[in-house]
Amino acid sequence: MTAEIVSVGTELLLGQIVDTHAPTMARILADCGIGCRRRQTVGDNLDRLVEALDVALARADLVVTIGGLGPTQDDLTREGIAAALGEDLALDPDYEKTLREIFALRRFTWVESNIRQAMRPPSGRFLENPNGTAPGLLCEKGGKIVIALPGPRNEFNPMAEGVVREYLERVQGGKVIHSRTLRVCGLGESLVEEKVRHLMQGDNPSVAPYAHPAEVHLRLTASAGSVAEAEKLLDPMEAQIRQLLGNAIYGINDQTLESAVIDQLREANQSISLAESLTGGWLGMRLTSVPGASDVFRGGVISYTSDAKKELLGVSEETLRQFGPVSEVCAREMAIGCRERLDATIGVSLTGNAGPTSDTDGKPVGLVFLGIAQPNQVQVWDYRFRGSREDIRQRSTQIALVKLRECLLEVDPTS
Amino acid sequence: MTAEIVSVGTELLLGQIVDTHAPTMARILADCGIGCRRRQTVGDNLDRLVEALDVALARADLVVTIGGLGPTQDDLTREGIAAALGEDLALDPDYEKTLREIFALRRFTWVESNIRQAMRPPSGRFLENPNGTAPGLLCEKGGKIVIALPGPRNEFNPMAEGVVREYLERVQGGKVIHSRTLRVCGLGESLVEEKVRHLMQGDNPSVAPYAHPAEVHLRLTASAGSVAEAEKLLDPMEAQIRQLLGNAIYGINDQTLESAVIDQLREANQSISLAESLTGGWLGMRLTSVPGASDVFRGGVISYTSDAKKELLGVSEETLRQFGPVSEVCAREMAIGCRERLDATIGVSLTGNAGPTSDTDGKPVGLVFLGIAQPNQVQVWDYRFRGSREDIRQRSTQIALVKLRECLLEVDPTS
C-alpha cells in the first residue's frame, strides 16, 4: 500500500508555521508499513486542493489530508474531498445534533457557519475528534482511502496516534517498516559511505547515510511481518557495519553524543570539569542536558576574560602576556586549572577566536584550541573552523565531545 | 511571478526530520512578493524527483529545490534538474579544482564520489556555499528559473538569506512585500493581542502576532513599490504599537533578547557575571552568542555541585546544609559570589530542579530560583516551570534575561 500526505493551509505556503503534523503522519505510515512516496502542500484554495487530491488519488492507495476542517470560509478540505470523489457534500443530521449539543454544553455561541462541520461526502464517515468540534473524515471508495484530519495540534495528534493508527494497523494486518539509526562521529560522510557502500545496494534491510554537523547517521530499515522480525533482519546488518566502522559508532537511535560521553565517564569512573572561553557555556549546557549528568559532571568556569582565566583557573600572567589567551599554552593551563580546582579526573578547555569581525592579537577568526587534561597527560589540539560565529562555537563544542570520547575509549575502566 | 518549493529527502517522507527549510524559503519568497502556491516533498528517488520538477516547471515560473546536493549516491537533485531541463550533467573543471583544494586545506580524505559535487547542467551556474563543499545551482532557461540549495542547516540558511534573497530581489525589481518584527517579552500572547487587536483589522500594513517561548513577536507587513515606501507605511504603525506596549518591546527584526540585554549593559556601563546550576552554561552560551559580548560579560561559574558552589562562589556550608542548593538563600549567595569573584557590577544566578525524575531534597521538578545581585540590592525570584528537562532549562534561561532586562531599565545610565 502506498500513501500520500496533503497538507492544507495558506500559512504553510507563507512560511508562517512549520508543518510538524506531516512528519508525525509520515512516521505513523512508516510504522504501519505503508510507503509514503510524496507529500504536497497547498493553500486554502479549492481548485488547487482538488487538483492535488486528484493527482494524489491517481498514484496512491491512501491519501491523508491535514488541516482545513474548521468552520470558517477558508476551511475547504471537506469540499475538496467531495469534489475529488465526484460527490456532493450532504448534511449529517446526527452530527448536527451532536454539534449543537457540544456548543450548548460549552456555552459557546452558535453561529450558522458551524453547520459546515456536520457536512460530509455521502460515501464517508466521521472520525471522532475528542478535543474539537470539527470531526475527521474517512472515505473508502473505488479501492482508494481518503482520511482527513484537523490542523490544531491538540486535535490532530490524538486522532492521528489513536483512531487513525488503529485503522491503518487493521487495514495493513501485520506488515511493519522498522528503522534503526547508528550514529557515527569522527569520520566524514563520504568516507563513511565508501566503507559501507557495498551494503547500500540491499533493499531489505536498506542502509542510508545522513550528514549532520560533524556527525553521520546511518539509517537501517527493514520491512517485515512484525517489529521483532524486522529487528532480526537489522541485527546482522548492524553487526557488519560495526565491523567496518568500529568505535566511530558512538550511539544508536536517539542517543546523543553528549549522553554517550556521560555514559563513558560513568563507566570509566571518571569525572569532568570544563573551562570554556569562546563557547561561553555551550559545552556545559550540552553535557547537563543529559539526565543524571551530575554523577560525573563537576562544573565549569566560563573564563571569558583574562582575569577569569587567572583568578578562577590559575592561568599564569606570563602565559597570557607571552602567548595570549588564544594559545596552546593557555588551553593547557585552563584544562589543568579546571581539573584541579573542580576536583575532577578530567579537565576540558576551549579557547579561540569565534569572530565575527577580525583577528584578535594576530589570532585569526576560527582558530580554536582544545585541551584535555587527564591524570597522566595533558593534550592540546588546534583547529581552524570556517563559518559564522555560531558555526565556529558549535563545531568547537562538537569536536570537544568527539575528542573526549576518543580519550575515554583509551581509558582502562579497571585502572 | 509564481514559485513552487520542492523538498527532497527520504527522511522527510519517513517523518524523521521536520522540514524547517521550506518555511524559511517560503518567507523569503513572500518578502520578495513572489507567490508560492504549492510545495512538494519527494524522497531520494530520481523518477519521482523528475516528475515533481516537470509538474512544478509547468505551473510555476520559479522552482526552488532543497536538499539532495551532497556527494553520496542518494543525492540526486543535480541529476533530477538536468533531466527536467533536458540536459546532461557535465563536470565543471574549475570547481573540481576548488573542491580538491578545500579537501586538501581541511586535511579531509578525498574520495572519488566527491567529484559529483562539481557536476552541473551546462545551462546553470554554481552558487557559492561558504559553509560546505556542495555548491548550490541556479539555472535560467526558457523563461523558467530553477534554484537548488543544499539541505544541511548551516549551509542552507546563509545561502537562502544571502545570495538567493539578493537574486530574487533583483529579479523582482520593484514590487516588494516588506515586514518588520517587533519582539515583545514579559507579556502573554493573548494580552498582547488584546492590546493591538484594533490594529489587526488593517490590510496594508497588516499586523499578526506569533507566540514563541516566553516571547511574542508582532509581524508588521506592508506591500509597496519599494522597501523605502513600505518602511513609510510601517513607521506610523510601529509608533502606535510602541505607545500601547511600551517597554515590553525589547527588539526589532532579528535582534535577540540576549543582544538587547548586552546592549543595555553596555549603555548603562554595567558588567555581568553568572552562576549557573540547572542551566549548566546555557545562559552564558546565549550571552556570548552576541558579537562583542566581551565588552560587558566577565564570565561565569557552572556550579553543578555543592563543592563548586562553595569553592568558586563562596556559598556557605551552613546555607547548603540548612536550605539546600535549590533555595532562595543559595541563589542569593551564588549571585553575590559570582558578582564579587568575577568583578562584575551585576551577578546573576540560577539554581533549581530540572528533573526529569523526581523531587530532590523535597524540591519539586520545575522549582527554580533566579538571583540578581546589583550594587545596592540583591533580588531573588522563584518559579515553578512545567514541561521537559529541556523546557525547564530553556524557560529558566529566558526568564533570567527578561528579569535582567527589567532591572536594567531601572538603572540610571548617568549614575
mmCIF file of C-alpha atoms in Angstrom, chain A residues 5 12-20 22-24 26-28 30 36-43 48 51 55 59 177 179 181 189-191 193-194 197 200-201 208-213 219 221 274 276-294 297-305 307-308 311-312 341-343 355-356 382 386-391 393-395, chain B residues 10-20 22-24 26-27 30 36-44 48 51 55 59 70-75 102-103 106 109-114 129-132 152-154 158 208 210 219 274 276-294 297-305 307-308 311-312 341-343 355-356 389 393:
data_model
loop_
_atom_site.group_PDB
_atom_site.id
_atom_site.type_symbol
_atom_site.label_atom_id
_atom_site.label_comp_id
_atom_site.label_asym_id
_atom_site.label_seq_id
_atom_site.Cartn_x
_atom_site.Cartn_y
_atom_site.Cartn_z
ATOM 1 C CA ILE A 5 0.056 13.323 2.539
ATOM 2 C CA LEU A 12 2.172 26.868 5.403
ATOM 3 C CA LEU A 13 2.878 28.409 1.991
ATOM 4 C CA LEU A 14 3.766 31.740 3.571
ATOM 5 C CA GLY A 15 6.223 30.047 5.902
ATOM 6 C CA GLN A 16 4.376 31.366 8.951
ATOM 7 C CA ILE A 17 4.196 27.945 10.553
ATOM 8 C CA VAL A 18 6.319 24.835 10.307
ATOM 9 C CA ASP A 19 4.471 21.651 9.333
ATOM 10 C CA THR A 20 5.138 19.203 12.158
ATOM 11 C CA ALA A 22 3.078 15.745 8.187
ATOM 12 C CA PRO A 23 6.199 14.183 9.806
ATOM 13 C CA THR A 24 4.029 12.749 12.591
ATOM 14 C CA ALA A 26 4.653 10.009 7.956
ATOM 15 C CA ARG A 27 6.076 8.176 10.981
ATOM 16 C CA ILE A 28 2.726 6.512 11.635
ATOM 17 C CA ALA A 30 6.085 4.045 8.150
ATOM 18 C CA CYS A 36 4.754 7.364 1.713
ATOM 19 C CA ARG A 37 6.235 8.431 -1.614
ATOM 20 C CA ARG A 38 5.206 12.066 -1.806
ATOM 21 C CA ARG A 39 3.875 14.980 0.177
ATOM 22 C CA GLN A 40 2.075 18.003 -1.196
ATOM 23 C CA THR A 41 1.254 21.332 0.422
ATOM 24 C CA VAL A 42 -1.459 23.631 -0.925
ATOM 25 C CA GLY A 43 -3.121 26.788 0.359
ATOM 26 C CA ARG A 48 -5.597 23.741 -6.230
ATOM 27 C CA GLU A 51 -6.084 19.223 -8.271
ATOM 28 C CA VAL A 55 -3.163 13.677 -8.553
ATOM 29 C CA ARG A 59 -0.950 7.490 -7.788
ATOM 30 C CA ILE A 177 8.657 -0.973 8.371
ATOM 31 C CA SER A 179 14.294 1.554 11.363
ATOM 32 C CA THR A 181 19.920 4.591 13.355
ATOM 33 C CA GLU A 189 30.072 11.438 5.228
ATOM 34 C CA SER A 190 31.838 10.395 2.037
ATOM 35 C CA LEU A 191 34.324 8.232 3.953
ATOM 36 C CA GLU A 193 29.672 5.906 2.644
ATOM 37 C CA GLU A 194 32.758 4.458 0.998
ATOM 38 C CA ARG A 197 28.715 1.318 0.052
ATOM 39 C CA MET A 200 23.772 0.139 0.408
ATOM 40 C CA GLN A 201 22.728 -1.957 -2.591
ATOM 41 C CA ALA A 208 21.237 5.196 4.013
ATOM 42 C CA PRO A 209 23.678 7.828 5.360
ATOM 43 C CA TYR A 210 22.604 11.282 6.600
ATOM 44 C CA ALA A 211 25.067 14.097 7.318
ATOM 45 C CA HIS A 212 24.784 16.236 10.462
ATOM 46 C CA PRO A 213 27.294 18.803 11.761
ATOM 47 C CA ARG A 219 19.711 4.548 8.963
ATOM 48 C CA THR A 221 15.442 -0.024 7.602
ATOM 49 C CA LEU A 274 35.186 22.479 31.988
ATOM 50 C CA GLU A 276 35.089 27.431 28.348
ATOM 51 C CA SER A 277 36.088 30.645 26.682
ATOM 52 C CA LEU A 278 34.756 31.064 23.147
ATOM 53 C CA THR A 279 31.883 28.593 23.709
ATOM 54 C CA GLY A 280 30.706 30.543 26.776
ATOM 55 C CA GLY A 281 28.980 27.582 28.467
ATOM 56 C CA TRP A 282 27.674 25.711 25.400
ATOM 57 C CA LEU A 283 29.637 22.549 26.210
ATOM 58 C CA GLY A 284 28.348 22.629 29.787
ATOM 59 C CA MET A 285 24.822 23.164 28.531
ATOM 60 C CA ARG A 286 25.104 20.100 26.271
ATOM 61 C CA LEU A 287 26.563 17.847 28.967
ATOM 62 C CA THR A 288 23.973 18.939 31.545
ATOM 63 C CA SER A 289 21.146 18.332 29.065
ATOM 64 C CA VAL A 290 21.645 14.642 29.910
ATOM 65 C CA PRO A 291 19.602 13.467 32.917
ATOM 66 C CA GLY A 292 21.981 12.181 35.571
ATOM 67 C CA ALA A 293 24.910 14.304 34.332
ATOM 68 C CA SER A 294 25.542 15.242 37.955
ATOM 69 C CA PHE A 297 29.931 16.493 35.867
ATOM 70 C CA ARG A 298 31.697 18.618 38.490
ATOM 71 C CA GLY A 299 31.043 22.012 36.922
ATOM 72 C CA GLY A 300 32.949 24.568 34.968
ATOM 73 C CA VAL A 301 34.278 28.034 34.557
ATOM 74 C CA ILE A 302 33.181 30.354 31.780
ATOM 75 C CA SER A 303 36.512 32.142 31.539
ATOM 76 C CA TYR A 304 35.601 34.882 29.128
ATOM 77 C CA THR A 305 38.181 37.378 30.375
ATOM 78 C CA ASP A 307 41.076 37.925 34.784
ATOM 79 C CA ALA A 308 38.682 34.981 34.983
ATOM 80 C CA GLU A 311 41.603 34.092 39.176
ATOM 81 C CA LEU A 312 39.392 31.043 38.697
ATOM 82 C CA ARG A 341 40.002 23.411 41.073
ATOM 83 C CA LEU A 342 36.807 21.470 40.468
ATOM 84 C CA ASP A 343 38.317 18.208 41.690
ATOM 85 C CA GLY A 355 34.736 36.149 15.288
ATOM 86 C CA PRO A 356 32.863 37.514 13.559
ATOM 87 C CA ASP A 382 44.301 23.132 17.362
ATOM 88 C CA ARG A 386 35.083 28.209 8.997
ATOM 89 C CA GLY A 387 31.616 29.731 9.034
ATOM 90 C CA SER A 388 29.673 32.042 11.290
ATOM 91 C CA ARG A 389 30.332 32.779 14.954
ATOM 92 C CA GLU A 390 27.641 30.230 15.789
ATOM 93 C CA ASP A 391 29.175 27.608 13.481
ATOM 94 C CA ARG A 393 31.269 27.765 18.519
ATOM 95 C CA GLN A 394 29.087 24.767 17.615
ATOM 96 C CA ARG A 395 31.968 22.929 15.940
ATOM 97 C CA THR B 10 13.512 10.213 2.089
ATOM 98 C CA GLU B 11 13.974 11.198 5.731
ATOM 99 C CA LEU B 12 11.252 13.832 5.186
ATOM 100 C CA LEU B 13 8.840 11.191 3.888
ATOM 101 C CA LEU B 14 9.616 8.916 6.807
ATOM 102 C CA GLY B 15 8.926 11.754 9.239
ATOM 103 C CA GLN B 16 12.417 11.510 10.711
ATOM 104 C CA ILE B 17 13.042 15.207 10.314
ATOM 105 C CA VAL B 18 10.802 18.243 10.224
ATOM 106 C CA ASP B 19 11.147 20.470 7.164
ATOM 107 C CA THR B 20 12.043 23.912 8.528
ATOM 108 C CA ALA B 22 10.699 25.156 3.184
ATOM 109 C CA PRO B 23 9.054 27.692 5.565
ATOM 110 C CA THR B 24 12.267 29.769 5.539
ATOM 111 C CA ALA B 26 8.535 30.499 1.690
ATOM 112 C CA ARG B 27 9.078 33.578 3.878
ATOM 113 C CA ALA B 30 6.765 36.222 0.317
ATOM 114 C CA CYS B 36 4.227 30.391 -3.567
ATOM 115 C CA ARG B 37 1.183 28.325 -4.478
ATOM 116 C CA ARG B 38 2.366 24.804 -3.800
ATOM 117 C CA ARG B 39 5.049 22.759 -2.099
ATOM 118 C CA GLN B 40 6.031 19.215 -2.921
ATOM 119 C CA THR B 41 8.124 16.724 -0.986
ATOM 120 C CA VAL B 42 9.724 13.693 -2.629
ATOM 121 C CA GLY B 43 12.240 11.104 -1.482
ATOM 122 C CA ASP B 44 15.685 10.260 -2.816
ATOM 123 C CA ARG B 48 9.709 10.850 -8.703
ATOM 124 C CA GLU B 51 8.223 14.036 -12.219
ATOM 125 C CA VAL B 55 4.995 19.379 -12.868
ATOM 126 C CA ARG B 59 2.862 25.604 -13.472
ATOM 127 C CA GLY B 70 25.680 16.050 -1.246
ATOM 128 C CA PRO B 71 28.322 13.689 -2.555
ATOM 129 C CA THR B 72 26.578 10.388 -1.927
ATOM 130 C CA GLN B 73 24.660 8.092 -4.248
ATOM 131 C CA ASP B 74 21.277 9.096 -2.876
ATOM 132 C CA ASP B 75 21.918 12.787 -3.559
ATOM 133 C CA ILE B 102 39.126 22.626 0.054
ATOM 134 C CA PHE B 103 39.705 18.966 0.869
ATOM 135 C CA ARG B 106 40.962 20.787 5.673
ATOM 136 C CA THR B 109 40.331 12.324 2.816
ATOM 137 C CA TRP B 110 39.394 12.720 -0.856
ATOM 138 C CA VAL B 111 37.109 10.018 -2.159
ATOM 139 C CA GLU B 112 36.148 9.880 -5.798
ATOM 140 C CA SER B 113 32.409 10.338 -5.185
ATOM 141 C CA ASN B 114 33.139 13.939 -4.200
ATOM 142 C CA ASN B 129 28.298 27.634 -0.396
ATOM 143 C CA PRO B 130 30.555 29.244 2.223
ATOM 144 C CA ASN B 131 29.888 26.508 4.785
ATOM 145 C CA GLY B 132 30.058 23.312 2.787
ATOM 146 C CA PRO B 152 22.304 20.999 5.955
ATOM 147 C CA ARG B 153 21.031 23.880 8.074
ATOM 148 C CA ASN B 154 24.302 25.769 8.380
ATOM 149 C CA PRO B 158 23.141 31.606 4.784
ATOM 150 C CA ALA B 208 -0.036 39.482 13.115
ATOM 151 C CA TYR B 210 3.270 34.921 16.735
ATOM 152 C CA ARG B 219 4.905 40.976 12.449
ATOM 153 C CA LEU B 274 26.918 34.299 36.015
ATOM 154 C CA GLU B 276 24.559 28.652 36.659
ATOM 155 C CA SER B 277 23.455 25.397 38.187
ATOM 156 C CA LEU B 278 20.485 23.762 36.460
ATOM 157 C CA THR B 279 21.133 25.580 33.170
ATOM 158 C CA GLY B 280 24.740 24.324 33.068
ATOM 159 C CA GLY B 281 26.086 27.154 30.921
ATOM 160 C CA TRP B 282 23.065 27.820 28.684
ATOM 161 C CA LEU B 283 22.701 31.443 29.822
ATOM 162 C CA GLY B 284 26.415 32.027 29.224
ATOM 163 C CA MET B 285 26.138 30.410 25.815
ATOM 164 C CA ARG B 286 23.260 32.756 24.893
ATOM 165 C CA LEU B 287 25.001 35.917 26.101
ATOM 166 C CA THR B 288 28.266 35.003 24.367
ATOM 167 C CA SER B 289 26.429 34.280 21.117
ATOM 168 C CA VAL B 290 26.336 38.085 20.744
ATOM 169 C CA PRO B 291 29.387 39.533 18.974
ATOM 170 C CA GLY B 292 31.108 41.974 21.311
ATOM 171 C CA ALA B 293 29.717 40.318 24.456
ATOM 172 C CA SER B 294 33.214 40.545 25.910
ATOM 173 C CA PHE B 297 30.494 39.785 30.062
ATOM 174 C CA ARG B 298 33.034 38.892 32.732
ATOM 175 C CA GLY B 299 32.457 35.145 32.759
ATOM 176 C CA GLY B 300 30.705 32.633 34.930
ATOM 177 C CA VAL B 301 30.775 29.565 37.069
ATOM 178 C CA ILE B 302 28.891 26.394 36.191
ATOM 179 C CA SER B 303 28.302 25.386 39.802
ATOM 180 C CA TYR B 304 26.808 21.967 39.252
ATOM 181 C CA THR B 305 27.965 20.545 42.579
ATOM 182 C CA ASP B 307 31.625 21.856 46.198
ATOM 183 C CA ALA B 308 31.708 24.146 43.171
ATOM 184 C CA GLU B 311 34.841 26.755 46.386
ATOM 185 C CA LEU B 312 34.204 29.001 43.396
ATOM 186 C CA ARG B 341 34.663 36.921 42.317
ATOM 187 C CA LEU B 342 34.378 37.886 38.664
ATOM 188 C CA ASP B 343 34.487 41.586 39.412
ATOM 189 C CA GLY B 355 14.127 16.862 36.532
ATOM 190 C CA PRO B 356 13.209 14.710 34.813
ATOM 191 C CA ARG B 389 14.030 18.978 31.384
ATOM 192 C CA ARG B 393 16.142 24.840 31.491
#
